[in-house]
Amino acid sequence: MARLESQQPPHPEQADQPHHLRIPLALVIGRYFFYLLVGSLIVIGAPLAALTGQMRSGSIVPANYGEVHLDDVAKTLSTQPTFNADAIPSAYRYALFTSTDSIALSDMNASQIEFARTVTASPNEKDAQVVVEQQRFFYTAINLPDGRRCVLCYNLTPQWADKNLRDTLPNPQDMMFWSFGALAVLIVLIAMRASNVIKRKMNPLVEAAQAVGRQDLNTATGRSNVAQIDDVLRAMDEMRISLKQSLEAQWESEQRTREQVAALAHDLKTPLTVVRGNADMLIEDATAGALDIDQAQSAQAIQTAALSMDSFVSQIVEASHSGAGTLQFKPTNPSKLADQLEQEAKALVEARGFTLDTARSSSFTDACCQTATSTDTRAQWDARALERAVLNLVDNACAYASHSVVRLVFSFDATVHTFFITVENDGSGFSPEALVHGTERFYRDDASRTGSHTTGNVESTHFGLGLAIASDIAHAHGGTLNLSNQLAGNGTIQGARATIVLPEIIKRDEHYGKSN
């Protein structure tokens, strides 16, 4: 159920929302494609245009320059009376060897010089100009007029026409590859920006869904300047208002029913008191011998039935109070509550002829210590209501126990900040049907669990309200009542288990309880 605190009419909630500019989602997404297009033109188009312009102006020689002009360069070098390195274009690296194959001049690196030495020393290279490839570089040896040999080296990549730029800067092709790397970075940055913006635009949807998840129907959904998202938010707000109205109507109907049942039960108290009083007088007469045996038995039957009916009416009144909005939520120390519950449960169990076995997990003890020293995590519970719930579970456990021990266990799960109050017995356990319907009002499993049931020499009357009362109180605290069976290793049932799941920081179900 959802929290229903506000008494304002739900209809005007949307009407008060201010109007704002709405833009289509396609425009929100499309602008990032525009950013990508502009960025691509800048990081790719601009360098490419600059490369093309420099190639046209001669500042950059094309990739096939070395291959196309090799014969011209070889002819120039072979006809020079003396070797002139300036006559070699920047597309080539050179190594000048003496007639004894010693290096005279070179602008190659060490590995290129070694391979050039191999090329000039090859018998096949002595008389003919042969091109040899090695690691994407092409080598050829040229015979010079002075008897020396010059080995030229080139590859198929664009290169700066100026040798100083060639030796200082990366070649233009590598610089273009850097532009593609910059484009990849740009794509990532634009994608991150788009993701953050879209996430921010979607935040009102997330907040609206979270509000429904925490059962808050009083908070109006936000608005978005994105048309499609705003349409969804408006639809969600209409759904919220409709659901709130429906739940308010349901709660008011349940409230009226509870009040009527409580009033009816209260009205039954007076005639029942009269019946019990007269039955007590007849029992006194029977004890004094004023009645015969049949009359005495009839008087005893009247008294027993009156007591049973009075107990039933009392449980109906208690059930109506467990969910009629009368709970008082106050800061509660779980440790002190556990002390009180153990004391009250022990008195009830011993009155029924049983023994109470109690236990507290280490996590429960730690949580109690933390709660006692922190005001931020102090649980807002109704201790009296929880006492009624636990005693109902203990009474039910006593009624259907096989031996003489009832167990009361307190535990805590730090991962979900939840307390657990568990009551166990060693009886026959819950039937499959009882596990499903056991918390419903007036549900009684079978004949063995109907009407009067004698346990521990004490007669108790069960009308299918104890578990329902405990369940209502648990729900009023934002928790649940879970029914299960204790199972042995071979799968046999060793007893029943009822657990109140109690959140530390509660989300109260206002249909079941409101603070006055």
Short mmCIF file of C-alpha atoms in Angstrom, two decimals:
data_model
loop_
_atom_site.label_atom_id
_atom_site.label_comp_id
_atom_site.label_asym_id
_atom_site.label_seq_id
_atom_site.Cartn_x
_atom_site.Cartn_y
_atom_site.Cartn_z
CA MET A 1 0.00 0.00 0.00
CA ALA A 2 1.15 3.57 -0.52
CA ARG A 3 1.60 6.45 1.86
CA LEU A 4 -1.40 8.75 1.93
CA GLU A 5 -0.64 11.76 4.10
CA SER A 6 -1.92 14.69 2.13
CA GLN A 7 -5.58 15.62 2.32
CA GLN A 8 -5.39 17.94 -0.72
CA PRO A 9 -7.61 17.23 -3.73
CA PRO A 10 -5.50 15.39 -6.27
CA HIS A 11 -6.89 16.96 -9.45
CA PRO A 12 -5.24 20.43 -9.32
CA GLU A 13 -1.74 18.97 -8.91
CA GLN A 14 -0.98 18.97 -12.62
CA ALA A 15 -2.77 22.23 -13.34
CA ASP A 16 -0.27 24.13 -11.19
CA GLN A 17 2.69 22.99 -13.29
CA PRO A 18 4.22 25.93 -15.23
CA HIS A 19 4.40 25.76 -19.01
CA HIS A 20 7.84 25.41 -20.51
CA LEU A 21 9.53 25.03 -23.88
CA ARG A 22 9.35 21.52 -25.30
CA ILE A 23 11.84 20.28 -27.85
CA PRO A 24 11.61 16.99 -29.76
CA LEU A 25 13.85 14.12 -28.74
CA ALA A 26 15.12 13.86 -32.32
CA LEU A 27 16.58 17.36 -32.00
CA VAL A 28 18.29 16.50 -28.70
CA ILE A 29 19.94 13.45 -30.26
CA GLY A 30 20.45 15.01 -33.69
CA ARG A 31 22.56 17.87 -32.42
CA TYR A 32 25.23 15.41 -31.29
CA PHE A 33 25.39 14.00 -34.80
CA PHE A 34 25.85 17.60 -35.94
CA TYR A 35 28.65 18.04 -33.40
CA LEU A 36 30.26 14.86 -34.73
CA LEU A 37 29.99 16.09 -38.32
CA VAL A 38 31.55 19.46 -37.49
CA GLY A 39 34.25 17.80 -35.42
CA SER A 40 35.05 15.38 -38.23
CA LEU A 41 35.41 18.25 -40.67
CA ILE A 42 37.79 19.98 -38.27
CA VAL A 43 40.03 17.05 -37.25
CA ILE A 44 39.96 15.20 -40.61
CA GLY A 45 38.83 17.63 -43.29
CA ALA A 46 41.14 20.47 -42.29
CA PRO A 47 44.36 18.37 -42.20
CA LEU A 48 43.34 16.61 -45.42
CA ALA A 49 42.74 19.94 -47.16
CA ALA A 50 46.06 21.24 -45.86
CA LEU A 51 47.83 18.09 -47.09
CA THR A 52 46.27 18.42 -50.54
CA GLY A 53 47.20 22.11 -50.75
CA GLN A 54 50.80 21.47 -49.74
CA MET A 55 51.10 18.67 -52.29
CA ARG A 56 49.86 21.05 -54.99
CA SER A 57 52.30 23.74 -53.88
CA GLY A 58 55.19 21.27 -53.83
CA SER A 59 55.77 21.43 -50.06
CA ILE A 60 54.96 17.71 -49.92
CA VAL A 61 56.03 15.16 -52.50
CA PRO A 62 53.56 12.37 -53.31
CA ALA A 63 53.94 8.79 -52.11
CA ASN A 64 55.13 7.45 -55.50
CA TYR A 65 57.65 10.23 -56.09
CA GLY A 66 60.65 8.02 -55.33
CA GLU A 67 59.49 5.30 -57.73
CA VAL A 68 58.53 7.64 -60.58
CA HIS A 69 61.64 9.87 -60.50
CA LEU A 70 64.23 7.20 -59.70
CA ASP A 71 65.65 7.09 -63.24
CA ASP A 72 65.90 10.89 -63.41
CA VAL A 73 67.73 11.10 -60.10
CA ALA A 74 70.05 8.24 -61.08
CA LYS A 75 70.88 9.98 -64.39
CA THR A 76 71.58 13.26 -62.59
CA LEU A 77 73.92 11.62 -60.08
CA SER A 78 75.73 9.53 -62.69
CA THR A 79 76.48 12.58 -64.85
CA GLN A 80 77.74 14.87 -62.06
CA PRO A 81 81.51 15.36 -62.10
CA THR A 82 81.45 15.46 -58.27
CA PHE A 83 78.88 14.08 -55.85
CA ASN A 84 76.33 16.70 -54.67
CA ALA A 85 73.87 15.52 -51.98
CA ASP A 86 71.64 18.54 -52.59
CA ALA A 87 70.73 17.05 -55.96
CA ILE A 88 68.97 14.17 -54.18
CA PRO A 89 65.26 14.98 -53.47
CA SER A 90 63.88 14.57 -49.93
CA ALA A 91 61.93 11.47 -50.98
CA TYR A 92 65.24 9.55 -50.92
CA ARG A 93 67.79 8.63 -48.29
CA TYR A 94 71.33 8.04 -49.57
CA ALA A 95 74.57 6.32 -48.63
CA LEU A 96 77.80 7.11 -50.51
CA PHE A 97 80.36 4.29 -50.58
CA THR A 98 84.00 4.48 -51.72
CA SER A 99 85.52 2.05 -54.17
CA THR A 100 86.51 -0.07 -51.17
CA ASP A 101 82.86 -0.14 -49.93
CA SER A 102 83.59 2.18 -47.02
CA ILE A 103 80.88 4.68 -46.08
CA ALA A 104 81.72 8.24 -47.07
CA LEU A 105 78.47 10.19 -46.57
CA SER A 106 74.94 9.17 -45.59
CA ASP A 107 71.63 10.36 -44.12
CA MET A 108 70.34 6.80 -43.53
CA ASN A 109 70.01 5.19 -40.12
CA ALA A 110 72.33 2.39 -39.03
CA SER A 111 70.15 -0.52 -40.13
CA GLN A 112 69.55 1.07 -43.54
CA ILE A 113 73.31 1.65 -43.99
CA GLU A 114 74.02 -2.03 -43.27
CA PHE A 115 71.51 -3.16 -45.87
CA ALA A 116 72.81 -0.54 -48.33
CA ARG A 117 76.32 -1.99 -47.86
CA THR A 118 74.91 -5.40 -48.76
CA VAL A 119 73.27 -3.95 -51.86
CA THR A 120 76.42 -2.21 -53.14
CA ALA A 121 78.56 -5.27 -52.46
CA SER A 122 76.27 -7.61 -54.39
CA PRO A 123 77.73 -8.81 -57.73
CA ASN A 124 74.32 -8.32 -59.34
CA GLU A 125 74.43 -4.65 -58.45
CA LYS A 126 77.88 -3.85 -59.84
CA ASP A 127 76.88 -3.22 -63.41
CA ALA A 128 73.05 -2.97 -63.46
CA GLN A 129 70.69 -0.65 -61.55
CA VAL A 130 68.46 -3.12 -59.69
CA VAL A 131 65.79 -2.18 -57.10
CA VAL A 132 65.80 -4.35 -53.95
CA GLU A 133 62.98 -4.28 -51.35
CA GLN A 134 63.54 -4.76 -47.63
CA GLN A 135 60.99 -3.95 -44.87
CA ARG A 136 58.86 -1.71 -47.11
CA PHE A 137 61.92 0.25 -48.25
CA PHE A 138 63.36 0.07 -51.76
CA TYR A 139 67.12 0.25 -52.43
CA THR A 140 69.11 0.78 -55.63
CA ALA A 141 72.83 1.37 -56.25
CA ILE A 142 74.10 4.00 -58.74
CA ASN A 143 77.62 4.06 -60.18
CA LEU A 144 79.20 7.52 -60.01
CA PRO A 145 81.81 8.92 -62.47
CA ASP A 146 84.54 8.98 -59.79
CA GLY A 147 84.22 5.23 -59.17
CA ARG A 148 82.20 5.53 -56.00
CA ARG A 149 78.71 4.11 -55.61
CA CYS A 150 75.60 5.82 -54.15
CA VAL A 151 72.76 3.73 -52.73
CA LEU A 152 69.34 5.42 -52.73
CA CYS A 153 66.54 4.33 -50.38
CA TYR A 154 62.88 5.31 -50.62
CA ASN A 155 59.40 4.09 -49.58
CA LEU A 156 55.89 4.67 -50.86
CA THR A 157 54.71 7.38 -48.45
CA PRO A 158 54.25 11.13 -48.89
CA GLN A 159 57.19 13.14 -47.61
CA TRP A 160 58.11 16.73 -46.88
CA ALA A 161 59.96 18.41 -49.75
CA ASP A 162 62.20 20.25 -47.29
CA LYS A 163 64.82 17.91 -45.83
CA ASN A 164 64.90 19.80 -42.53
CA LEU A 165 61.16 19.25 -42.11
CA ARG A 166 61.57 15.64 -43.20
CA ASP A 167 64.17 15.04 -40.49
CA THR A 168 62.23 16.96 -37.82
CA LEU A 169 58.54 16.16 -38.32
CA PRO A 170 56.68 12.87 -38.82
CA ASN A 171 55.79 12.22 -42.42
CA PRO A 172 52.45 13.72 -43.57
CA GLN A 173 50.79 10.30 -43.78
CA ASP A 174 51.48 9.58 -40.09
CA MET A 175 50.16 13.01 -39.20
CA MET A 176 46.93 12.14 -41.01
CA PHE A 177 46.72 8.95 -38.95
CA TRP A 178 47.00 11.13 -35.86
CA SER A 179 43.96 13.01 -37.12
CA PHE A 180 42.00 9.74 -37.16
CA GLY A 181 43.11 9.14 -33.57
CA ALA A 182 41.88 12.61 -32.68
CA LEU A 183 38.58 11.75 -34.38
CA ALA A 184 38.24 8.63 -32.21
CA VAL A 185 38.84 10.72 -29.07
CA LEU A 186 36.30 13.26 -30.31
CA ILE A 187 33.70 10.52 -30.85
CA VAL A 188 34.24 9.23 -27.30
CA LEU A 189 33.94 12.73 -25.82
CA ILE A 190 30.76 13.50 -27.79
CA ALA A 191 29.28 10.11 -26.81
CA MET A 192 30.04 10.77 -23.13
CA ARG A 193 28.51 14.23 -23.37
CA ALA A 194 25.41 12.86 -25.10
CA SER A 195 25.11 10.10 -22.49
CA ASN A 196 25.30 12.58 -19.60
CA VAL A 197 22.77 14.93 -21.18
CA ILE A 198 20.30 12.16 -22.01
CA LYS A 199 20.75 10.70 -18.52
CA ARG A 200 19.98 14.11 -17.03
CA LYS A 201 16.93 14.43 -19.27
CA MET A 202 15.78 10.98 -18.12
CA ASN A 203 16.26 11.76 -14.41
CA PRO A 204 12.61 12.85 -13.88
CA LEU A 205 11.49 9.45 -15.21
CA VAL A 206 13.86 7.65 -12.85
CA GLU A 207 12.73 9.78 -9.90
CA ALA A 208 9.07 9.16 -10.73
CA ALA A 209 9.65 5.40 -10.90
CA GLN A 210 11.59 5.48 -7.62
CA ALA A 211 8.76 7.42 -5.95
CA VAL A 212 6.29 4.72 -6.96
CA GLY A 213 8.79 2.09 -5.81
CA ARG A 214 8.97 3.61 -2.33
CA GLN A 215 5.16 3.89 -2.30
CA ASP A 216 5.10 7.69 -2.36
CA LEU A 217 2.05 8.86 -4.28
CA ASN A 218 1.98 12.39 -2.88
CA THR A 219 4.97 13.74 -4.80
CA ALA A 220 4.09 15.04 -8.26
CA THR A 221 6.33 13.90 -11.09
CA GLY A 222 8.80 16.39 -12.51
CA ARG A 223 8.72 17.90 -15.97
CA SER A 224 11.13 17.73 -18.90
CA ASN A 225 11.81 20.08 -21.80
CA VAL A 226 12.05 17.03 -24.09
CA ALA A 227 8.60 16.52 -25.59
CA GLN A 228 8.52 12.72 -25.64
CA ILE A 229 9.92 12.38 -22.11
CA ASP A 230 7.50 15.03 -20.87
CA ASP A 231 4.59 13.11 -22.41
CA VAL A 232 5.63 9.98 -20.50
CA LEU A 233 5.98 12.00 -17.29
CA ARG A 234 2.51 13.47 -17.71
CA ALA A 235 1.09 9.98 -18.28
CA MET A 236 2.90 8.72 -15.17
CA ASP A 237 1.54 11.64 -13.16
CA GLU A 238 -1.99 10.90 -14.31
CA MET A 239 -1.44 7.27 -13.32
CA ARG A 240 -0.11 8.39 -9.92
CA ILE A 241 -3.15 10.59 -9.28
CA SER A 242 -5.55 7.85 -10.39
CA LEU A 243 -3.80 5.27 -8.24
CA LYS A 244 -3.75 7.64 -5.28
CA GLN A 245 -7.49 8.29 -5.59
CA SER A 246 -8.17 4.57 -5.89
CA LEU A 247 -6.09 3.73 -2.83
CA GLU A 248 -7.63 6.57 -0.83
CA ALA A 249 -11.09 5.28 -1.68
CA GLN A 250 -10.03 1.74 -0.80
CA TRP A 251 -8.51 2.88 2.49
CA GLU A 252 -11.60 4.88 3.41
CA SER A 253 -13.77 1.85 2.65
CA GLU A 254 -11.54 -0.40 4.75
CA GLN A 255 -11.51 2.20 7.51
CA ARG A 256 -15.30 2.35 7.59
CA THR A 257 -15.50 -1.45 7.64
CA ARG A 258 -13.03 -1.67 10.51
CA GLU A 259 -14.91 0.97 12.48
CA GLN A 260 -18.21 -0.81 11.89
CA VAL A 261 -16.74 -4.15 12.96
CA ALA A 262 -15.20 -2.56 16.05
CA ALA A 263 -18.52 -0.88 16.91
CA LEU A 264 -20.42 -4.15 16.43
CA ALA A 265 -17.93 -6.03 18.58
CA HIS A 266 -18.21 -3.36 21.25
CA ASP A 267 -22.00 -3.61 21.18
CA LEU A 268 -21.76 -7.37 21.71
CA LYS A 269 -19.78 -6.84 24.90
CA THR A 270 -22.85 -5.74 26.91
CA PRO A 271 -25.10 -8.78 26.25
CA LEU A 272 -22.10 -11.06 26.66
CA THR A 273 -21.41 -9.52 30.07
CA VAL A 274 -25.03 -10.21 31.05
CA VAL A 275 -24.78 -13.81 29.84
CA ARG A 276 -21.51 -14.36 31.69
CA GLY A 277 -22.88 -12.82 34.88
CA ASN A 278 -25.96 -15.04 34.87
CA ALA A 279 -23.85 -18.08 33.97
CA ASP A 280 -21.56 -17.35 36.93
CA MET A 281 -24.61 -17.15 39.23
CA LEU A 282 -25.87 -20.50 37.95
CA ILE A 283 -22.43 -22.04 38.50
CA GLU A 284 -22.49 -20.75 42.08
CA ASP A 285 -25.96 -22.31 42.58
CA ALA A 286 -24.69 -25.55 41.07
CA THR A 287 -21.72 -25.51 43.43
CA ALA A 288 -24.12 -24.97 46.37
CA GLY A 289 -26.17 -27.97 45.20
CA ALA A 290 -29.21 -25.95 44.18
CA LEU A 291 -29.15 -27.42 40.64
CA ASP A 292 -29.34 -30.98 39.45
CA ILE A 293 -26.58 -32.51 37.32
CA ASP A 294 -28.15 -31.66 33.94
CA GLN A 295 -28.76 -28.07 34.97
CA ALA A 296 -25.20 -27.75 36.30
CA GLN A 297 -23.78 -29.09 33.01
CA SER A 298 -25.95 -26.67 31.05
CA ALA A 299 -24.75 -23.77 33.18
CA GLN A 300 -21.14 -24.85 32.64
CA ALA A 301 -21.70 -25.04 28.87
CA ILE A 302 -23.24 -21.55 28.87
CA GLN A 303 -20.27 -20.16 30.78
CA THR A 304 -17.74 -21.85 28.45
CA ALA A 305 -19.53 -20.59 25.34
CA ALA A 306 -19.77 -17.08 26.78
CA LEU A 307 -16.06 -17.05 27.58
CA SER A 308 -15.27 -18.28 24.06
CA MET A 309 -17.49 -15.63 22.49
CA ASP A 310 -16.00 -12.92 24.70
CA SER A 311 -12.50 -13.97 23.63
CA PHE A 312 -13.59 -13.89 20.00
CA VAL A 313 -15.05 -10.39 20.33
CA SER A 314 -11.87 -9.20 22.07
CA GLN A 315 -9.78 -10.51 19.18
CA ILE A 316 -12.05 -8.75 16.67
CA VAL A 317 -11.56 -5.48 18.54
CA GLU A 318 -7.80 -6.06 18.63
CA ALA A 319 -7.77 -6.84 14.91
CA SER A 320 -9.60 -3.61 14.14
CA HIS A 321 -7.14 -1.65 16.26
CA SER A 322 -4.14 -3.26 14.55
CA GLY A 323 -4.97 -1.53 11.30
CA ALA A 324 -7.33 1.32 12.04
CA GLY A 325 -4.69 4.05 12.11
CA THR A 326 -4.23 4.02 15.88
CA LEU A 327 -0.56 2.98 15.99
CA GLN A 328 1.90 5.35 17.68
CA PHE A 329 5.29 5.36 15.95
CA LYS A 330 8.08 6.51 18.24
CA PRO A 331 11.88 6.12 18.38
CA THR A 332 12.47 2.61 19.70
CA ASN A 333 15.54 0.86 21.06
CA PRO A 334 15.49 -2.69 19.59
CA SER A 335 17.42 -4.10 22.55
CA LYS A 336 14.94 -2.77 25.11
CA LEU A 337 12.06 -3.97 22.93
CA ALA A 338 13.62 -7.44 22.81
CA ASP A 339 13.94 -7.44 26.62
CA GLN A 340 10.26 -6.56 26.98
CA LEU A 341 9.16 -9.14 24.41
CA GLU A 342 11.19 -11.89 26.08
CA GLN A 343 9.68 -11.02 29.47
CA GLU A 344 6.08 -10.97 28.21
CA ALA A 345 6.55 -14.09 26.07
CA LYS A 346 8.08 -15.98 28.98
CA ALA A 347 5.09 -15.20 31.20
CA LEU A 348 2.67 -16.35 28.48
CA VAL A 349 4.60 -19.53 27.67
CA GLU A 350 5.03 -20.54 31.30
CA ALA A 351 1.30 -19.98 31.92
CA ARG A 352 0.70 -22.48 29.13
CA GLY A 353 3.06 -25.01 30.71
CA PHE A 354 5.89 -24.51 28.21
CA THR A 355 9.50 -23.32 28.30
CA LEU A 356 10.67 -20.29 26.30
CA ASP A 357 14.04 -20.58 24.58
CA THR A 358 15.43 -17.19 23.45
CA ALA A 359 18.37 -16.23 21.23
CA ARG A 360 19.90 -13.05 19.80
CA SER A 361 22.31 -13.11 16.88
CA SER A 362 25.59 -11.20 17.06
CA SER A 363 24.44 -9.02 14.17
CA PHE A 364 21.31 -8.10 16.16
CA THR A 365 23.42 -7.16 19.19
CA ASP A 366 25.74 -5.03 17.04
CA ALA A 367 22.78 -3.30 15.38
CA CYS A 368 21.26 -2.56 18.79
CA CYS A 369 24.51 -0.96 19.96
CA GLN A 370 24.73 1.16 16.82
CA THR A 371 21.08 2.20 17.05
CA ALA A 372 21.47 3.16 20.70
CA THR A 373 24.30 5.58 19.89
CA SER A 374 22.87 7.04 16.67
CA THR A 375 19.83 9.24 16.33
CA ASP A 376 19.89 9.02 12.54
CA THR A 377 19.07 5.30 12.44
CA ARG A 378 16.71 5.19 15.43
CA ALA A 379 13.77 3.06 14.31
CA GLN A 380 10.29 4.58 14.45
CA TRP A 381 8.15 1.69 15.72
CA ASP A 382 5.05 1.13 17.84
CA ALA A 383 6.44 -1.05 20.63
CA ARG A 384 3.01 -1.89 22.07
CA ALA A 385 1.71 -3.01 18.69
CA LEU A 386 4.80 -5.14 18.06
CA GLU A 387 4.33 -6.68 21.50
CA ARG A 388 0.76 -7.66 20.57
CA ALA A 389 1.98 -9.13 17.29
CA VAL A 390 4.74 -11.21 18.87
CA LEU A 391 2.52 -12.45 21.71
CA ASN A 392 -0.06 -13.56 19.15
CA LEU A 393 2.67 -15.56 17.40
CA VAL A 394 3.87 -17.03 20.70
CA ASP A 395 0.31 -17.96 21.71
CA ASN A 396 -0.22 -19.62 18.33
CA ALA A 397 3.09 -21.49 18.67
CA CYS A 398 2.10 -22.78 22.10
CA ALA A 399 -1.28 -23.92 20.84
CA TYR A 400 0.23 -26.18 18.19
CA ALA A 401 3.52 -27.27 19.77
CA SER A 402 4.15 -30.99 20.19
CA HIS A 403 6.48 -30.83 23.18
CA SER A 404 7.33 -28.17 25.71
CA VAL A 405 9.62 -25.62 24.05
CA VAL A 406 8.82 -22.46 22.10
CA ARG A 407 11.72 -20.51 20.62
CA LEU A 408 11.98 -16.70 20.23
CA VAL A 409 14.88 -15.47 18.06
CA PHE A 410 16.05 -11.91 17.25
CA SER A 411 18.35 -11.30 14.27
CA PHE A 412 19.45 -8.54 11.90
CA ASP A 413 20.59 -8.37 8.26
CA ALA A 414 22.98 -5.46 7.78
CA THR A 415 22.86 -5.67 3.97
CA VAL A 416 19.19 -4.65 3.89
CA HIS A 417 19.03 -2.94 7.33
CA THR A 418 16.24 -5.24 8.49
CA PHE A 419 15.38 -6.78 11.87
CA PHE A 420 13.80 -10.23 12.17
CA ILE A 421 11.68 -11.50 15.07
CA THR A 422 11.14 -15.25 14.71
CA VAL A 423 8.87 -17.55 16.73
CA GLU A 424 9.28 -21.34 16.33
CA ASN A 425 7.75 -24.47 17.78
CA ASP A 426 8.24 -28.21 17.31
CA GLY A 427 4.73 -29.01 16.11
CA SER A 428 3.42 -30.43 12.87
CA GLY A 429 4.12 -27.19 11.00
CA PHE A 430 1.97 -25.32 8.51
CA SER A 431 0.14 -27.10 5.73
CA PRO A 432 0.82 -25.91 2.15
CA GLU A 433 -2.55 -24.14 2.19
CA ALA A 434 -1.80 -22.47 5.52
CA LEU A 435 1.52 -21.16 4.21
CA VAL A 436 -0.46 -19.29 1.54
CA HIS A 437 -3.58 -18.23 3.46
CA GLY A 438 -2.40 -18.33 7.09
CA THR A 439 -2.30 -14.54 7.49
CA GLU A 440 -5.84 -14.05 6.20
CA ARG A 441 -8.49 -13.13 8.75
CA PHE A 442 -10.64 -15.97 10.10
CA TYR A 443 -8.58 -18.57 8.23
CA ARG A 444 -8.31 -21.85 10.15
CA ASP A 445 -6.32 -24.68 8.64
CA ASP A 446 -8.37 -27.75 9.63
CA ALA A 447 -10.48 -29.28 12.36
CA SER A 448 -7.47 -29.76 14.58
CA ARG A 449 -6.93 -26.01 14.47
CA THR A 450 -10.54 -24.97 14.88
CA GLY A 451 -12.24 -23.62 17.95
CA SER A 452 -10.97 -24.79 21.32
CA HIS A 453 -7.60 -26.50 21.45
CA THR A 454 -6.13 -27.76 24.71
CA THR A 455 -2.38 -27.57 25.17
CA GLY A 456 -0.37 -27.76 28.37
CA ASN A 457 -3.53 -28.28 30.44
CA VAL A 458 -4.69 -24.84 29.42
CA GLU A 459 -7.57 -24.37 27.02
CA SER A 460 -7.07 -21.75 24.33
CA THR A 461 -9.48 -20.55 21.71
CA HIS A 462 -8.30 -19.67 18.20
CA PHE A 463 -10.51 -18.03 15.62
CA GLY A 464 -8.02 -17.40 12.80
CA LEU A 465 -7.16 -13.84 13.86
CA GLY A 466 -3.80 -14.11 15.64
CA LEU A 467 -1.63 -14.40 12.54
CA ALA A 468 -3.78 -11.82 10.71
CA ILE A 469 -3.28 -9.32 13.54
CA ALA A 470 0.48 -9.92 13.53
CA SER A 471 0.56 -9.54 9.74
CA ASP A 472 -1.38 -6.24 9.87
CA ILE A 473 0.99 -4.82 12.47
CA ALA A 474 4.05 -5.93 10.47
CA HIS A 475 2.67 -4.27 7.33
CA ALA A 476 1.91 -1.10 9.31
CA HIS A 477 5.65 -0.97 10.06
CA GLY A 478 6.59 -1.39 6.41
CA GLY A 479 7.43 -5.07 6.91
CA THR A 480 5.86 -8.47 6.43
CA LEU A 481 4.97 -11.65 8.30
CA ASN A 482 6.55 -14.70 6.69
CA LEU A 483 5.31 -18.22 7.43
CA SER A 484 7.51 -21.26 6.85
CA ASN A 485 8.35 -24.70 8.21
CA GLN A 486 11.53 -25.93 9.85
CA LEU A 487 12.91 -28.79 7.80
CA ALA A 488 15.29 -31.56 8.78
CA GLY A 489 18.08 -32.72 6.50
CA ASN A 490 15.84 -35.41 5.04
CA GLY A 491 13.08 -32.89 4.32
CA THR A 492 10.73 -33.80 7.17
CA ILE A 493 8.94 -30.98 8.97
CA GLN A 494 10.30 -30.28 12.46
CA GLY A 495 8.02 -27.41 13.37
CA ALA A 496 6.44 -24.13 12.31
CA ARG A 497 8.22 -20.80 11.97
CA ALA A 498 6.68 -17.31 11.85
CA THR A 499 8.98 -14.35 11.19
CA ILE A 500 8.21 -10.64 11.45
CA VAL A 501 10.40 -8.80 8.93
CA LEU A 502 10.90 -5.30 10.31
CA PRO A 503 12.84 -2.62 8.36
CA GLU A 504 15.15 -0.48 10.49
CA ILE A 505 14.24 2.65 8.52
CA ILE A 506 10.58 1.97 7.92
CA LYS A 507 8.28 3.05 5.12
CA ARG A 508 5.01 2.93 7.01
CA ASP A 509 1.96 1.66 5.24
CA GLU A 510 -0.44 4.47 6.04
CA HIS A 511 -3.40 2.26 5.27
CA TYR A 512 -2.50 0.16 8.27
CA GLY A 513 -1.25 2.81 10.65
CA LYS A 514 -0.90 6.57 11.07
CA SER A 515 0.78 8.52 13.81
CA ASN A 516 -1.58 10.72 15.75
#
